[in-house]
């Protein structure tokens, strides 16, 4: 089967991953660095309220009007606090009231911070990396639980899973051979980290240049085969990820076509 034809007509059956709970995004969000859509709505409401109250302030106000405006402003501020904390709670962030409140008060009142902004950012970065690793493990558990229900998915002794799209009849490579492949690699949520079609040409690689899990699969393929391969994190990029598009402990999904095998020179 033609690779480009298959790629253009296939329906990728992805597990729907919605595990977005980065602590650093949430903490930065608190300090108004990241603007989420819901945050924008709330800020718009607050600004609109401030504008209305500011416009009225230019006019003569009764005591009742002033009291009502104060109550409205307080309610908006309170609503913002509720939304922020409930969002953190839903994301699994443990809030210890006293210190969290102190940090907010110190920032708002511009007091000297107990921890510098630079050190706070470093601490959150470490925490965020830990959370990313947990997220990767959860993605792997969810992915492989879904695969366990599929009769077309075969599990290898190493833990690598694969589904055969097209059965080839050509040569099976040896560990020292080179292979010509068309490949697209993604995380379970669909983030692409490699795509041979970006360069409009196949990759020529030695088998040893592939991640261990993909090596395991390729050594079982015959030239002409097209497989979808599911690689556990420990046989992919492991605990560090690839530093960019693949977070720590994240499993990999490859659509790979083994075009040909080039035997190593003896």
C-alpha positions as a printed NumPy array, in Angstrom:
array([[  0.   ,   0.   ,   0.   ],
       [  1.267,   3.462,  -0.865],
       [  2.388,   5.279,   2.297],
       [  1.097,   8.708,   1.293],
       [ -2.233,   7.205,   0.232],
       [ -2.562,   5.381,   3.532],
       [ -1.589,   8.446,   5.529],
       [ -4.137,  10.626,   3.734],
       [ -7.018,   8.158,   4.121],
       [ -6.408,   6.665,   7.532],
       [ -8.496,   7.571,  10.569],
       [ -6.18 ,   7.758,  13.541],
       [ -7.85 ,   6.241,  16.581],
       [ -6.366,   8.265,  19.418],
       [ -7.238,   8.006,  23.053],
       [ -8.629,  11.375,  24.105],
       [ -6.183,  12.679,  26.674],
       [ -7.177,  15.772,  28.647],
       [ -4.657,  15.651,  31.476],
       [ -3.767,  19.336,  31.525],
       [ -2.667,  20.107,  35.063],
       [  0.679,  21.887,  34.876],
       [  1.374,  23.454,  38.255],
       [  3.634,  26.106,  36.817],
       [  0.948,  27.295,  34.419],
       [ -1.504,  27.505,  37.266],
       [  0.871,  29.374,  39.566],
       [  1.955,  31.763,  36.82 ],
       [ -1.71 ,  32.176,  36.02 ],
       [ -2.263,  33.431,  39.556],
       [  0.271,  36.205,  39.009],
       [ -1.419,  37.233,  35.769],
       [  1.328,  35.984,  33.437],
       [ -0.751,  33.436,  31.533],
       [ -4.124,  34.542,  30.132],
       [ -6.581,  31.673,  29.81 ],
       [ -9.897,  32.299,  28.084],
       [-11.872,  32.007,  31.319],
       [ -9.394,  34.328,  33.031],
       [ -9.929,  36.853,  30.254],
       [-13.673,  36.709,  30.807],
       [-13.273,  37.325,  34.532],
       [-10.758,  40.126,  34.033],
       [-13.069,  41.661,  31.435],
       [-15.908,  41.567,  33.96 ],
       [-13.701,  43.139,  36.621],
       [-12.507,  45.856,  34.249],
       [-16.036,  46.5  ,  33.047],
       [-17.192,  46.83 ,  36.637],
       [-14.313,  49.196,  37.39 ],
       [-15.145,  51.246,  34.291],
       [-18.787,  51.542,  35.249],
       [-17.919,  52.514,  38.816],
       [-15.284,  54.932,  37.566],
       [-17.803,  56.598,  35.276],
       [-20.312,  56.947,  38.05 ],
       [-17.638,  58.347,  40.368],
       [-17.476,  61.446,  38.239],
       [-21.07 ,  62.112,  39.167],
       [-22.659,  62.931,  42.488],
       [-23.192,  59.704,  44.457],
       [-25.491,  58.897,  47.286],
       [-24.326,  56.826,  50.239],
       [-26.48 ,  53.971,  48.945],
       [-24.781,  54.073,  45.521],
       [-21.328,  54.033,  47.079],
       [-22.231,  51.083,  49.291],
       [-23.682,  49.186,  46.321],
       [-20.578,  49.808,  44.198],
       [-18.309,  48.664,  47.014],
       [-20.354,  45.492,  47.403],
       [-20.167,  44.826,  43.646],
       [-16.411,  45.352,  43.547],
       [-15.929,  43.094,  46.577],
       [-18.093,  40.412,  44.986],
       [-16.07 ,  40.5  ,  41.776],
       [-12.806,  40.251,  43.667],
       [-14.188,  37.403,  45.765],
       [-15.433,  35.612,  42.631],
       [-11.954,  35.846,  41.132],
       [-10.448,  34.305,  44.264],
       [-13.016,  31.49 ,  44.298],
       [-12.391,  30.71 ,  40.643],
       [ -8.614,  30.686,  41.071],
       [ -8.609,  28.425,  44.123],
       [-11.256,  26.053,  42.786],
       [ -9.254,  25.717,  39.576],
       [ -6.151,  24.827,  41.576],
       [ -8.171,  22.384,  43.672],
       [ -9.516,  20.623,  40.569],
       [ -5.986,  20.314,  39.23 ],
       [ -4.91 ,  18.501,  42.369],
       [ -2.829,  21.312,  43.885],
       [ -2.669,  21.118,  47.683],
       [ -3.151,  24.61 ,  49.087],
       [ -1.993,  25.326,  52.639],
       [ -3.965,  28.42 ,  53.484],
       [ -1.613,  30.382,  55.74 ],
       [  1.495,  30.394,  53.535],
       [ -0.464,  30.665,  50.308],
       [ -2.374,  33.643,  51.694],
       [  0.854,  35.231,  52.947],
       [  2.405,  34.959,  49.487],
       [ -0.619,  36.619,  47.907],
       [ -0.665,  39.362,  50.544],
       [  3.082,  40.003,  50.184],
       [  2.828,  40.321,  46.41 ],
       [ -0.254,  42.544,  46.521],
       [  1.154,  44.824,  49.242],
       [  4.635,  44.742,  47.659],
       [  6.322,  43.502,  50.816],
       [  9.702,  41.81 ,  50.761],
       [  9.153,  38.242,  49.614],
       [ 10.271,  35.323,  51.775],
       [ 11.465,  33.602,  48.591],
       [ 12.771,  35.62 ,  45.676],
       [ 10.868,  35.479,  42.399],
       [ 13.847,  33.768,  40.765],
       [ 14.02 ,  31.035,  43.413],
       [ 10.251,  30.623,  43.392],
       [ 10.365,  30.081,  39.643],
       [ 13.113,  27.47 ,  40.021],
       [ 11.087,  25.616,  42.654],
       [  7.989,  25.653,  40.481],
       [  9.994,  24.472,  37.463],
       [ 11.179,  21.44 ,  39.446],
       [  7.641,  20.761,  40.603],
       [  6.334,  21.203,  37.071],
       [  8.822,  18.642,  35.757],
       [  7.65 ,  16.187,  38.417],
       [  4.045,  16.797,  37.426],
       [  4.894,  16.288,  33.748],
       [  6.404,  12.929,  34.655],
       [  3.263,  11.906,  36.52 ],
       [  1.17 ,  13.051,  33.582],
       [  3.257,  10.885,  31.247],
       [  2.76 ,   7.82 ,  33.433],
       [ -0.973,   8.425,  33.538],
       [ -1.058,   8.735,  29.759],
       [  0.798,   5.427,  29.442],
       [ -1.56 ,   3.642,  31.825],
       [ -4.593,   4.979,  30.003],
       [ -3.19 ,   4.203,  26.556],
       [ -2.221,   0.621,  27.342],
       [ -5.521,   0.   ,  29.132],
       [ -7.286,   0.985,  25.916],
       [ -4.955,  -1.154,  23.801],
       [ -5.653,  -4.176,  26.003],
       [ -9.244,  -4.098,  24.731],
       [ -8.203,  -4.282,  21.077],
       [ -7.907,  -7.68 ,  19.426],
       [ -5.753,  -6.321,  16.594],
       [ -2.979,  -5.168,  18.931],
       [ -0.138,  -7.597,  19.627],
       [  2.067,  -7.301,  22.72 ],
       [  5.736,  -8.188,  22.405],
       [  7.786,  -9.607,  25.324],
       [  9.434,  -6.197,  25.771],
       [  6.067,  -4.534,  26.338],
       [  5.979,  -2.862,  22.925],
       [  2.565,  -3.132,  21.267],
       [  1.814,  -3.017,  17.564],
       [ -1.023,  -3.298,  15.066],
       [ -0.379,  -4.472,  11.505],
       [ -1.777,  -2.139,   8.852],
       [ -0.133,  -3.777,   5.836],
       [  1.746,  -7.064,   5.783],
       [  4.967,  -6.899,   3.812],
       [  6.657,  -9.816,   2.074],
       [ 10.206,  -8.504,   1.827],
       [ 13.346,  -8.922,   3.892],
       [ 13.402,  -8.679,   7.68 ],
       [ 16.336,  -6.551,   8.917],
       [ 19.129,  -7.697,  11.205],
       [ 20.333,  -5.497,  14.105],
       [ 23.37 ,  -4.259,  12.143],
       [ 21.414,  -3.441,   8.958],
       [ 20.195,  -0.08 ,   7.702],
       [ 16.552,   0.559,   6.913],
       [ 14.664,   3.   ,   4.719],
       [ 11.517,   4.059,   6.55 ],
       [  8.631,   6.479,   6.396],
       [  7.639,   7.33 ,   9.939],
       [  5.436,   9.638,  11.943],
       [  5.898,   9.69 ,  15.704],
       [  3.445,  11.248,  18.141],
       [  2.616,  11.302,  21.818],
       [ -0.757,   9.733,  22.736],
       [ -2.448,  13.133,  22.609],
       [ -1.351,  13.613,  19.001],
       [  1.666,  15.902,  19.444],
       [  4.018,  15.159,  16.534],
       [  7.712,  14.884,  17.373],
       [  9.006,  13.327,  14.145],
       [  7.622,  13.139,  10.613],
       [  9.651,  11.968,   7.631],
       [  7.133,  13.603,   5.315],
       [  8.187,  17.045,   6.549],
       [ 11.277,  16.654,   4.368],
       [  9.371,  14.86 ,   1.631],
       [ 11.768,  11.942,   1.764],
       [ 12.243,   8.678,   3.599],
       [ 14.746,   8.253,   6.423],
       [ 17.798,   6.055,   5.94 ],
       [ 18.949,   4.904,   9.371],
       [ 20.727,   2.032,  10.996],
       [ 18.449,  -0.016,  13.207],
       [ 20.574,   1.024,  16.185],
       [ 19.69 ,   4.695,  15.648],
       [ 16.053,   4.071,  16.532],
       [ 14.719,   4.236,  20.086],
       [ 14.888,   0.768,  21.703],
       [ 11.162,   0.09 ,  21.458],
       [ 11.055,   0.932,  17.761],
       [ 14.138,  -1.194,  17.15 ],
       [ 12.272,  -4.098,  18.703],
       [  9.389,  -3.629,  16.28 ],
       [ 11.439,  -3.007,  13.138],
       [ 13.426,  -6.205,  13.683],
       [ 10.14 ,  -8.104,  13.339],
       [  8.881,  -6.291,  10.254],
       [  9.277,  -7.35 ,   6.641],
       [  9.999,  -4.774,   3.951],
       [  6.715,  -3.447,   2.605],
       [  5.024,  -3.595,   6.01 ],
       [  3.179,  -0.722,   7.637],
       [  2.654,  -0.945,  11.385],
       [  1.391,   1.236,  14.164],
       [  3.766,   0.773,  17.086],
       [  3.106,   1.744,  20.708],
       [  6.322,   2.181,  22.691],
       [  6.386,   2.334,  26.52 ],
       [  8.247,   5.323,  27.932],
       [ 11.089,   3.193,  29.281],
       [ 11.825,   2.015,  25.728],
       [ 11.389,   5.476,  24.261],
       [ 12.721,   8.747,  25.666],
       [ 12.417,   7.615,  29.276],
       [ 12.335,   9.806,  32.367],
       [ 13.743,  12.879,  30.618],
       [ 11.582,  13.001,  27.508],
       [ 13.153,  14.511,  24.408],
       [ 13.523,  17.959,  25.959],
       [ 10.94 ,  19.608,  23.712],
       [  7.778,  17.931,  22.469],
       [  7.859,  14.686,  24.467],
       [  7.44 ,  15.113,  28.254],
       [  9.087,  12.744,  30.758],
       [  7.673,   9.216,  31.066],
       [  5.534,   9.606,  27.952],
       [  4.756,   6.616,  25.694],
       [  5.246,   6.991,  21.951],
       [  3.026,   6.108,  19.004],
       [  4.68 ,   5.446,  15.644],
       [  3.157,   4.898,  12.228],
       [  6.038,   3.277,  10.394],
       [  6.436,   1.898,   6.882],
       [  9.498,  -0.27 ,   6.273],
       [ 10.328,   0.637,   2.677],
       [ 13.468,  -1.442,   2.261],
       [ 16.361,  -3.089,   4.069],
       [ 20.016,  -2.499,   3.273],
       [ 22.186,  -5.289,   4.582],
       [ 25.314,  -4.281,   6.473],
       [ 28.579,  -4.9  ,   4.677],
       [ 30.257,  -8.033,   5.941]])
